[in-house]
C-alpha cells in the first residue's frame, strides 16, 4: 500500500463528509475501505496532509483534535459543552461582526475558524427534566 494512495482516500473521504472528524474516526472509516491499513499509516498520512496545507486540524475542546478539509470556505462552529455535538455556522453571520471590530480596533484579524461553546437544544431539554 503506497502512502500516497492513503492520502488520496483520506481526502476523498473528507470531501464526502464535510465535517470535523477525530483521527480515530478517520482511521475507522479508512479501514472500511482498506482493511489492511494500519493506524500509524493513517495518522502519518493525516500529519503529512496537514503539513501540506490540504487539511486543517483544530482543537475544539472535546479532548481530541479534529481534522477537516481546507477550502470548504470560511465557517465557524458551535460546540455543545455537554454532548460535544458540533454545529456549523456560516461566515455570513460572523463577517459583519469581524469587520466592525477590525474597523474600530484597527486590528487585522487572522482568526478564521471560530469555535464557540454552549449547550445544544437537546442537552438544554435534558437539564430541564
Ligand atoms: Zn470547521
Ligand atoms: Zn448537547
Short mmCIF file of C-alpha atoms and ligand atoms in Angstrom, two decimals:
data_model
loop_
_atom_site.label_atom_id
_atom_site.label_comp_id
_atom_site.label_asym_id
_atom_site.label_seq_id
_atom_site.Cartn_x
_atom_site.Cartn_y
_atom_site.Cartn_z
CA UNK A 1 0.00 0.00 0.00
CA UNK A 2 1.59 3.23 -1.12
CA UNK A 3 1.19 6.01 1.41
CA UNK A 4 0.17 8.44 -1.34
CA UNK A 5 -2.97 6.42 -2.03
CA UNK A 6 -3.89 6.52 1.67
CA UNK A 7 -3.58 10.32 1.42
CA UNK A 8 -5.90 10.29 -1.57
CA UNK A 9 -8.51 8.12 0.18
CA UNK A 10 -8.46 10.40 3.24
CA UNK A 11 -9.02 13.44 1.04
CA UNK A 12 -11.88 11.76 -0.81
CA UNK A 13 -13.42 10.69 2.46
CA UNK A 14 -13.22 14.22 3.91
CA UNK A 15 -14.70 15.63 0.70
CA UNK A 16 -17.71 13.37 1.13
CA UNK A 17 -18.04 14.08 4.85
CA UNK A 18 -17.87 17.80 5.23
CA UNK A 19 -17.41 17.73 8.92
CA UNK A 20 -14.78 17.59 11.59
CA UNK A 21 -13.57 14.18 12.44
CA UNK A 22 -11.13 12.97 15.06
CA UNK A 23 -8.19 10.89 13.90
CA UNK A 24 -9.64 7.67 15.33
CA UNK A 25 -12.91 8.27 13.44
CA UNK A 26 -10.99 8.81 10.21
CA UNK A 27 -8.96 5.67 10.84
CA UNK A 28 -12.13 3.61 11.36
CA UNK A 29 -13.62 4.90 8.11
CA UNK A 30 -10.44 4.38 6.09
CA UNK A 31 -10.17 0.85 7.45
CA UNK A 32 -13.59 0.05 5.95
CA UNK A 33 -12.15 0.85 2.53
CA UNK A 34 -8.66 -0.51 3.13
CA UNK A 35 -8.95 -3.34 5.64
CA UNK A 36 -5.17 -3.87 5.66
CA UNK A 37 -4.28 -0.30 6.55
CA UNK A 38 -2.76 0.23 9.97
CA UNK A 39 -3.42 3.03 12.37
CA UNK A 40 0.02 4.61 12.21
CA UNK A 41 -0.13 4.82 8.38
CA UNK A 42 -3.38 6.77 8.63
CA UNK A 43 -2.01 9.02 11.39
CA UNK A 44 1.18 9.71 9.40
CA UNK A 45 -0.93 10.48 6.36
CA UNK A 46 -3.03 12.98 8.33
CA UNK A 47 0.12 14.66 9.61
CA UNK A 48 1.53 14.88 6.07
CA UNK A 49 -1.71 16.37 4.71
CA UNK A 50 -1.74 18.97 7.48
CA UNK A 51 1.88 19.88 6.69
CA UNK A 52 0.98 20.20 3.01
CA UNK A 53 -1.86 22.54 3.95
CA UNK A 54 -4.52 20.26 2.43
CA UNK A 55 -6.37 19.60 5.66
CA UNK A 56 -6.58 21.61 8.85
CA UNK A 57 -6.54 20.46 12.41
CA UNK A 58 -8.43 22.21 15.22
CA UNK A 59 -8.75 21.76 18.90
CA UNK A 60 -12.47 22.01 19.60
CA UNK A 61 -12.10 21.17 23.25
CA UNK A 62 -13.55 17.66 23.08
CA UNK A 63 -10.29 16.06 24.10
CA UNK A 64 -9.36 15.03 20.57
CA UNK A 65 -8.06 17.08 17.68
CA UNK A 66 -10.36 17.16 14.69
CA UNK A 67 -9.47 17.29 11.03
CA UNK A 68 -11.30 18.86 8.13
CA UNK A 69 -10.60 19.66 4.51
CA UNK A 70 -9.17 23.08 3.78
CA UNK A 71 -11.09 25.12 1.26
CA UNK A 72 -14.62 24.43 2.46
CA UNK A 73 -14.99 28.16 2.78
CA UNK A 74 -14.78 30.23 5.90
CA UNK A 75 -17.10 28.85 8.55
CA UNK A 76 -17.35 28.64 12.31
CA UNK A 77 -18.72 26.27 14.88
CA UNK A 78 -20.92 25.99 17.90
CA UNK A 79 -19.77 23.16 20.11
CA UNK A 80 -22.00 21.69 22.79
CA UNK A 81 -20.13 21.60 26.05
CA UNK A 82 -22.10 18.56 27.22
CA UNK A 83 -22.52 16.17 24.28
CA UNK A 84 -19.75 17.64 22.04
CA UNK A 85 -22.19 17.98 19.17
CA UNK A 86 -20.78 20.35 16.54
CA UNK A 87 -22.98 22.76 14.60
CA UNK A 88 -21.55 24.67 11.66
CA UNK A 89 -22.42 28.34 11.30
CA UNK A 90 -21.94 30.43 8.20
CA UNK A 91 -19.35 33.16 7.96
CA UNK A 92 -22.17 35.48 6.81
CA UNK A 93 -23.30 35.71 10.41
CA UNK A 94 -19.82 36.43 11.71
CA UNK A 95 -18.18 38.53 8.96
CA UNK A 96 -20.10 41.77 9.77
CA UNK A 97 -19.03 41.50 13.41
CA UNK A 98 -15.41 40.89 12.40
CA UNK A 99 -15.29 43.88 10.07
CA UNK A 100 -16.86 46.10 12.71
CA UNK A 101 -14.24 45.01 15.25
CA UNK A 102 -11.45 45.48 12.70
CA UNK A 103 -12.64 48.98 11.89
CA UNK A 104 -12.97 50.03 15.49
CA UNK A 105 -9.77 48.48 16.77
CA UNK A 106 -7.61 48.81 13.63
CA UNK A 107 -6.73 45.23 14.35
CA UNK A 108 -6.30 42.86 11.43
CA UNK A 109 -7.96 39.61 12.40
CA UNK A 110 -6.28 36.33 11.50
CA UNK A 111 -8.76 34.02 13.20
CA UNK A 112 -10.89 32.41 10.51
CA UNK A 113 -12.34 29.44 12.35
CA UNK A 114 -14.26 30.39 15.46
CA UNK A 115 -15.20 27.76 18.00
CA UNK A 116 -17.99 28.91 20.33
CA UNK A 117 -19.00 26.78 23.30
CA UNK A 118 -22.50 26.42 24.62
CA UNK A 119 -25.26 23.96 25.38
CA UNK A 120 -27.24 22.49 22.47
CA UNK A 121 -31.08 22.37 22.48
CA UNK A 122 -31.11 18.63 23.20
CA UNK A 123 -28.92 18.99 26.29
CA UNK A 124 -30.91 22.04 27.43
CA UNK A 125 -34.10 19.99 27.42
CA UNK A 126 -32.37 17.17 29.31
CA UNK A 127 -31.36 19.59 32.03
CA UNK A 128 -34.93 20.74 32.49
CA UNK A 129 -36.16 17.28 33.41
ZN1 LIG B 1 -14.51 23.93 10.85
ZN1 LIG B 2 -25.52 18.80 23.59
#
